[in-house]
Amino acid sequence: MKTDRATKHSHKLLLYGVLLVCCIPFVFPTWWMATASLKPVNEIFAFPPTLLPQSVTLDAYRQVFELQPFGRQYLNSCYIAVVVTLGTLVVSSLAGYAFARIKFRGAGVVFIVVLAGLLVPNEVTIIPLYRMFDSLGLVNTHWPLILIPMLGAPSVLATFIMRQFFITLPRELEEAGRVDGLGRLGLFWQVSLPLARPAVGAVAIFTFLHSWNLYLEPIVFLSSKEKFTIPQALTQYVDAYGGALWNVQLAAATMSALPVLIIFVLAQRQFVEGLAQTGLKG
Amino acid sequence: MTLLLEKQVAPPAGPARAPYWTMRRRDELAGWLFIAPQLAGIVAFVIVPLGLVVWYSLHEWNVLAGTFEFVGGANYQALTDDPRLGPALRATGLFSVGLVVLNLSLALFLAVLLNQKLRGTVFFRTLFFSPVVVTLVAWTIVWGFLLQDNGGVNGFLSQLGVDGPNWLRGDATAMISVIVVQLFKGVGLNMVLFLAALQGVPAELYEAARLDGASAWARFRRVTVPLISPTILLTSILTIVGSLQVFAQIAVLTQGGPGTSTTVLVYYLYQQAFQFHHFGYGATISLLLFAIVLGLTVLQWRMRRRWVFHED
């Protein structure tokens, strides 16, 4: 009995050991990014690397704003991600609801057309999309970065998740609403959507992250620095020879990652379970 | 009294004029209105562009020179003759296979670890998942620094007495580096999907297997894997399609180099179209990429009967 408990104990210790070692490549880069951004340049290259800055300086953070309109670029990323997220929620919850709960002629064919969007990666259509927005005079504006994710292929996954969720709602709920005299919009807005909060949360999170991380589209569509988004701006901190200004890049990278990371730590249950749901129900 | 009488008489004799807006018609209209934005978006930003890609691929289109002429299958011929296509396909294949194998095994390994009855699993889950929410380019930049010749990874290796290579400048190590950077960025998401699936496996099945004397490995292979196979299929499709789209990591870490060792198909497409301004040829590469994505998705979907176990 006692030895049994002892083996259980050592088994647990082993598990913790494995978990701790596994953590390093997941945690160290982020930790290092945040702490190194506070170090003077020579300390960043210290061998072996220091875990905590020996002398703290905000020099790199000052340079981030001096070398580029970083505040403006930050704002660009923020507002684009918010608009895309809200827009995607409207588009995908309406369409997902219709596919799940309304019987209308042509629904089957339309559903297949929409699902086709899931199979077409953005990279495949980037050339014609560039030409289309160019002919409308919308290159070097934020319109392509808003309209394409909100209405195009990326929103199809959102619609699919919303549909999968609305399908599971019991019929009786809407029948009760009908008796109360609600029309379709009322049933959607007052009865079904409030119940779909987990799916809405999941869609909101992955849409925001997707927009925040977008890289190919901004470098294709945007050319002036005031229009840039964060991922694009991060790579622009280079010296006259094209070498990276590491301390400045790391400071800017930290500023790009910290807000999302902090929200994630505070609301990690919603994050993790919300995203797990997208996989489970999809 | 009169009121009552009126009520009894009220329905007019003869066929009532049916209201035009029946519930069916209202639903018909509502359905179309609800899907209108999504449908318009798909037509404008997916279907029409896809058609245009085919059209462009039949043309010689150099934006800088201002030429746009019909050349039929010449771009396709050029594609088969292109000495850079083979290496691009090879790089894409290496990246995808390497990433999918490592990602799914690590994700499943971590999920099984975290599925033990152990304090603090939520804490560890948070740590493993955290790279998913770090800005992709920020994550890539940090790794770019760590993988330099005099960076943190080699610093760590030198402590162990190993002389590390210049990771991003070696033909073989550059590809390994890009895979590893992407692996740790994204594995948390698959791990969470696996965790959710593992929690759905009934404990009785493990009990029964244990009574039959099945070892831990046998229980994993015979009970766990079949029961979570739908999730394995889903994560493998998502990870493969995602791996074919890798771009930012390549652009930031290696610019496709050294040589062409990390020039994956999307990066090659970007170079041809937006750096060399060969839009027609770029469109042809786009179609090849689309064919590969489509083929792999259909293949995986077809294979689901062979290796996805359904309880019912």
Coordinates of C-alpha atoms in Angstrom, one line a residue, chain B residues 104 107-109 111-112 115 190 193-202 206 220-235 307-311:
Chain B
L104 CA -0.3 16.4 -34.2
A107 CA -0.5 18.2 -29.5
L108 CA -1.8 14.7 -28.7
F109 CA 1.1 14.1 -26.3
A111 CA -3.3 16.7 -24.3
V112 CA -2.8 13.2 -22.8
N115 CA -5.8 15.0 -19.2
N190 CA -4.7 21.4 -31.6
L193 CA -9.1 20.4 -29.5
F194 CA -7.6 17.0 -28.4
L195 CA -8.2 17.8 -24.8
A196 CA -11.9 18.5 -25.5
A197 CA -12.1 15.2 -27.4
L198 CA -10.3 13.2 -24.7
Q199 CA -12.7 14.4 -22.1
G200 CA -15.5 12.9 -24.1
V201 CA -14.0 9.4 -23.9
P202 CA -16.1 7.4 -21.4
Y206 CA -10.6 2.5 -19.9
F220 CA -4.1 4.5 -25.9
R221 CA -4.0 2.7 -29.3
R222 CA -7.1 0.7 -29.0
V223 CA -9.4 3.0 -27.0
T224 CA -8.2 6.6 -27.1
V225 CA -7.1 6.9 -30.7
P226 CA -10.2 5.3 -32.3
L227 CA -12.6 7.4 -30.2
I228 CA -10.9 10.7 -30.9
S229 CA -10.3 9.9 -34.6
P230 CA -12.9 12.5 -35.8
T231 CA -10.8 15.2 -34.0
I232 CA -7.6 13.7 -35.5
L233 CA -9.2 14.1 -39.0
L234 CA -10.3 17.6 -38.3
T235 CA -7.0 18.8 -36.9
W307 CA -9.7 5.6 -40.2
V308 CA -12.4 7.5 -38.5
F309 CA -14.3 5.4 -36.0
H310 CA -17.9 6.3 -35.2
E311 CA -19.4 5.1 -32.0

